[in-house]
């Protein structure tokens, strides 16, 4: 790579990072629905046509921010994960990492798990980053259910066809009852975090850390995980 080409590549990386940083600042101030490429360009002292060379549309910029947020959350959960611990402890640790990341990055959490942005549909390119935490939780359940003595969650007869479809799509090696419980736990995890982050626990839950840890434990039990014996 020539020196000039390397300098251009570094400059592009730096400008791209500056655009994203300014976009995140605007998200915090105005919300995703009001994100504007022209406003970002103006704050950075760029002409709009120059910014379009980095992000051709607002949706392209939103997609980049969404992928970054999912990846940041996924990296946080993966760093916290303790593969050598028992499955119950691993589950709690990952759930607590999700909560901690959300409290530290409220605007980014709102972007990926808050209200949909009017007129925006996330492309398939967001899926790998969005799946990181879910795959981590599936892996924990998979390891736990290698024990044939581990009790499986109940499964209603009327839900079996949908449970079998979800299992085929998400984790064919796990029993449909476990996959159904995992999907419910995944939704409830983000519901718990969202309730705390967006103020629904105000005047309801005071010791939120303890409450969350208890609730995460209930979710773990719901997918068949049990605490290690003392």
Short mmCIF file of C-alpha atoms in Angstrom, two decimals:
data_model
loop_
_atom_site.label_atom_id
_atom_site.label_comp_id
_atom_site.label_asym_id
_atom_site.label_seq_id
_atom_site.Cartn_x
_atom_site.Cartn_y
_atom_site.Cartn_z
CA UNK A 1 0.00 0.00 0.00
CA UNK A 2 1.41 3.39 -0.97
CA UNK A 3 1.90 6.11 1.63
CA UNK A 4 -0.69 8.30 -0.09
CA UNK A 5 -3.25 5.47 -0.24
CA UNK A 6 -2.65 4.67 3.44
CA UNK A 7 -3.12 8.30 4.41
CA UNK A 8 -6.39 8.46 2.48
CA UNK A 9 -7.62 5.29 4.16
CA UNK A 10 -6.77 6.68 7.61
CA UNK A 11 -8.44 9.97 6.77
CA UNK A 12 -11.59 8.15 5.67
CA UNK A 13 -11.67 6.19 8.92
CA UNK A 14 -11.25 9.38 10.94
CA UNK A 15 -13.97 11.25 9.03
CA UNK A 16 -16.35 8.29 9.28
CA UNK A 17 -15.78 8.17 13.04
CA UNK A 18 -16.39 11.93 13.33
CA UNK A 19 -19.65 11.62 11.38
CA UNK A 20 -20.85 8.82 13.64
CA UNK A 21 -19.88 10.70 16.78
CA UNK A 22 -21.81 13.78 15.69
CA UNK A 23 -24.78 11.62 14.67
CA UNK A 24 -24.79 10.03 18.15
CA UNK A 25 -24.71 13.48 19.71
CA UNK A 26 -27.74 14.44 17.64
CA UNK A 27 -29.50 11.21 18.57
CA UNK A 28 -29.08 12.11 22.22
CA UNK A 29 -30.34 15.65 21.68
CA UNK A 30 -33.07 15.16 19.07
CA UNK A 31 -33.85 11.46 18.77
CA UNK A 32 -33.39 9.12 15.83
CA UNK A 33 -36.45 10.37 13.94
CA UNK A 34 -34.88 13.83 13.57
CA UNK A 35 -31.43 12.69 12.52
CA UNK A 36 -30.37 14.73 9.49
CA UNK A 37 -27.35 14.30 7.24
CA UNK A 38 -27.42 18.01 6.48
CA UNK A 39 -27.34 18.87 10.18
CA UNK A 40 -24.46 16.46 10.76
CA UNK A 41 -22.54 17.95 7.84
CA UNK A 42 -23.18 21.48 9.09
CA UNK A 43 -21.89 20.71 12.58
CA UNK A 44 -18.75 19.13 11.13
CA UNK A 45 -18.13 22.02 8.74
CA UNK A 46 -18.66 19.77 5.71
CA UNK A 47 -20.75 20.34 2.64
CA UNK A 48 -23.58 17.84 2.31
CA UNK A 49 -22.22 16.42 -0.93
CA UNK A 50 -18.98 15.47 0.85
CA UNK A 51 -20.82 13.65 3.62
CA UNK A 52 -22.88 11.70 1.07
CA UNK A 53 -19.66 10.07 -0.10
CA UNK A 54 -19.47 8.38 3.30
CA UNK A 55 -23.17 7.74 3.89
CA UNK A 56 -25.41 8.06 0.81
CA UNK A 57 -28.57 8.45 2.92
CA UNK A 58 -29.83 8.94 6.45
CA UNK A 59 -30.82 5.27 6.50
CA UNK A 60 -27.26 4.22 5.68
CA UNK A 61 -25.99 6.27 8.61
CA UNK A 62 -28.67 4.87 10.91
CA UNK A 63 -27.77 1.35 9.86
CA UNK A 64 -24.10 1.97 10.67
CA UNK A 65 -25.03 3.35 14.10
CA UNK A 66 -27.35 0.41 14.79
CA UNK A 67 -24.69 -2.15 13.86
CA UNK A 68 -22.16 -0.32 16.03
CA UNK A 69 -24.58 -0.36 18.97
CA UNK A 70 -25.39 -4.05 18.61
CA UNK A 71 -21.69 -4.88 18.29
CA UNK A 72 -20.82 -2.79 21.34
CA UNK A 73 -23.51 -4.55 23.37
CA UNK A 74 -22.43 -7.95 22.08
CA UNK A 75 -18.78 -7.29 22.87
CA UNK A 76 -19.70 -6.19 26.39
CA UNK A 77 -21.71 -9.37 27.01
CA UNK A 78 -19.01 -11.59 25.51
CA UNK A 79 -16.29 -9.99 27.65
CA UNK A 80 -18.35 -10.53 30.80
CA UNK A 81 -19.20 -14.13 29.96
CA UNK A 82 -17.47 -16.71 32.17
CA UNK A 83 -17.25 -19.95 30.13
CA UNK A 84 -15.76 -21.89 33.04
CA UNK A 85 -18.60 -21.03 35.43
CA UNK A 86 -21.77 -23.06 35.86
CA UNK A 87 -24.56 -22.24 33.32
CA UNK A 88 -26.74 -20.42 35.86
CA UNK A 89 -23.89 -18.08 36.81
CA UNK A 90 -22.96 -17.58 33.16
CA UNK A 91 -26.54 -16.57 32.37
CA UNK A 92 -26.72 -14.06 35.23
CA UNK A 93 -23.38 -12.53 34.26
CA UNK A 94 -24.45 -12.00 30.65
CA UNK A 95 -27.79 -10.51 31.69
CA UNK A 96 -26.07 -8.12 34.11
CA UNK A 97 -23.66 -7.08 31.35
CA UNK A 98 -26.63 -6.23 29.09
CA UNK A 99 -28.15 -4.10 31.83
CA UNK A 100 -24.85 -2.38 32.59
CA UNK A 101 -24.24 -1.56 28.95
CA UNK A 102 -27.73 -0.13 28.57
CA UNK A 103 -27.35 2.11 31.62
CA UNK A 104 -24.02 3.37 30.24
CA UNK A 105 -25.36 3.83 26.67
CA UNK A 106 -29.01 4.85 27.03
CA UNK A 107 -29.31 6.56 23.65
CA UNK A 108 -27.76 3.65 21.81
CA UNK A 109 -30.00 1.22 23.67
CA UNK A 110 -33.01 3.33 22.73
CA UNK A 111 -31.89 3.24 19.09
CA UNK A 112 -31.87 -0.56 18.94
CA UNK A 113 -34.60 -1.46 21.46
CA UNK A 114 -36.72 1.68 21.72
CA UNK A 115 -39.42 3.02 19.44
CA UNK A 116 -39.02 2.23 15.72
CA UNK A 117 -37.69 5.08 13.59
CA UNK A 118 -40.47 6.27 11.24
CA UNK A 119 -39.73 5.37 7.65
CA UNK A 120 -36.73 3.18 8.47
CA UNK A 121 -36.51 -0.59 8.05
CA UNK A 122 -33.35 -2.27 9.30
CA UNK A 123 -31.63 -4.30 6.56
CA UNK A 124 -30.41 -7.87 6.92
CA UNK A 125 -26.88 -6.55 7.46
CA UNK A 126 -27.86 -5.71 11.06
CA UNK A 127 -28.77 -9.32 11.90
CA UNK A 128 -25.31 -10.76 12.73
CA UNK A 129 -24.57 -7.98 15.21
CA UNK A 130 -28.10 -8.11 16.66
CA UNK A 131 -27.81 -11.87 17.24
CA UNK A 132 -24.65 -11.81 19.36
CA UNK A 133 -26.28 -11.69 22.80
CA UNK A 134 -28.99 -14.15 21.78
CA UNK A 135 -26.44 -16.64 20.48
CA UNK A 136 -24.50 -16.31 23.71
CA UNK A 137 -27.61 -17.18 25.74
CA UNK A 138 -28.45 -20.07 23.41
CA UNK A 139 -24.92 -21.40 23.87
CA UNK A 140 -25.29 -21.31 27.66
CA UNK A 141 -28.58 -23.24 27.45
CA UNK A 142 -27.06 -25.69 24.98
CA UNK A 143 -24.20 -26.49 27.35
CA UNK A 144 -26.56 -26.90 30.28
CA UNK A 145 -28.95 -29.20 28.45
CA UNK A 146 -26.18 -31.63 27.60
CA UNK A 147 -27.02 -32.98 31.04
CA UNK A 148 -29.81 -35.53 30.39
CA UNK A 149 -31.05 -35.13 33.95
CA UNK A 150 -31.80 -31.43 33.51
CA UNK A 151 -35.53 -30.77 33.56
CA UNK A 152 -37.01 -29.28 30.40
CA UNK A 153 -39.50 -26.41 30.50
CA UNK A 154 -43.15 -27.36 29.91
CA UNK A 155 -44.61 -26.88 26.44
CA UNK A 156 -48.33 -26.47 25.74
CA UNK A 157 -49.69 -28.67 22.97
CA UNK A 158 -51.09 -25.73 21.03
CA UNK A 159 -47.65 -24.08 20.97
CA UNK A 160 -45.76 -27.15 19.74
CA UNK A 161 -45.94 -26.36 15.97
CA UNK A 162 -44.59 -22.85 16.53
CA UNK A 163 -42.01 -24.14 19.00
CA UNK A 164 -40.75 -26.70 16.48
CA UNK A 165 -40.52 -24.01 13.80
CA UNK A 166 -38.53 -21.70 16.08
CA UNK A 167 -36.25 -24.54 17.12
CA UNK A 168 -35.55 -25.42 13.49
CA UNK A 169 -34.65 -21.80 12.75
CA UNK A 170 -32.69 -20.92 15.89
CA UNK A 171 -31.23 -24.01 17.54
CA UNK A 172 -32.12 -27.36 15.92
CA UNK A 173 -30.06 -29.23 18.50
CA UNK A 174 -32.16 -27.99 21.41
CA UNK A 175 -35.61 -29.27 22.42
CA UNK A 176 -38.43 -27.03 21.12
CA UNK A 177 -39.58 -26.40 24.69
CA UNK A 178 -36.17 -24.98 25.59
CA UNK A 179 -36.05 -22.77 22.49
CA UNK A 180 -39.51 -21.40 23.25
CA UNK A 181 -38.44 -20.57 26.80
CA UNK A 182 -35.27 -18.93 25.47
CA UNK A 183 -37.20 -16.67 23.11
CA UNK A 184 -39.51 -15.63 25.95
CA UNK A 185 -36.56 -15.03 28.27
CA UNK A 186 -34.76 -12.98 25.60
CA UNK A 187 -37.81 -10.72 25.24
CA UNK A 188 -38.28 -10.43 28.99
CA UNK A 189 -34.61 -9.55 29.52
CA UNK A 190 -34.85 -6.55 27.24
CA UNK A 191 -38.22 -5.67 28.73
CA UNK A 192 -36.69 -5.54 32.20
CA UNK A 193 -33.84 -3.37 30.98
CA UNK A 194 -36.17 -1.09 29.02
CA UNK A 195 -38.53 -0.63 31.97
CA UNK A 196 -35.63 0.53 34.12
CA UNK A 197 -34.00 2.67 31.46
CA UNK A 198 -37.15 4.42 30.31
CA UNK A 199 -38.54 5.16 33.77
CA UNK A 200 -41.34 2.61 34.15
CA UNK A 201 -39.85 1.38 37.43
CA UNK A 202 -39.98 4.83 39.00
CA UNK A 203 -41.82 4.67 42.36
CA UNK A 204 -42.11 0.90 41.90
CA UNK A 205 -38.65 -0.67 42.21
CA UNK A 206 -36.01 1.01 44.38
CA UNK A 207 -33.21 -1.58 44.71
CA UNK A 208 -33.05 -2.17 40.99
CA UNK A 209 -29.78 -4.06 40.88
CA UNK A 210 -31.01 -6.68 43.34
CA UNK A 211 -34.39 -6.84 41.65
CA UNK A 212 -32.78 -7.34 38.25
CA UNK A 213 -30.47 -10.10 39.48
CA UNK A 214 -33.44 -11.92 40.99
CA UNK A 215 -35.48 -11.52 37.80
CA UNK A 216 -32.58 -12.73 35.65
CA UNK A 217 -32.39 -15.79 37.88
CA UNK A 218 -36.06 -16.47 37.29
CA UNK A 219 -35.47 -16.24 33.56
CA UNK A 220 -32.61 -18.73 33.89
CA UNK A 221 -34.84 -21.16 35.77
CA UNK A 222 -37.45 -20.71 33.07
CA UNK A 223 -35.09 -22.14 30.45
CA UNK A 224 -34.15 -25.03 32.74
CA UNK A 225 -30.98 -23.67 34.33
CA UNK A 226 -30.48 -24.28 38.03
CA UNK A 227 -28.04 -22.66 40.46
CA UNK A 228 -24.97 -24.66 41.39
CA UNK A 229 -25.13 -26.32 44.78
CA UNK A 230 -23.35 -24.31 47.50
#
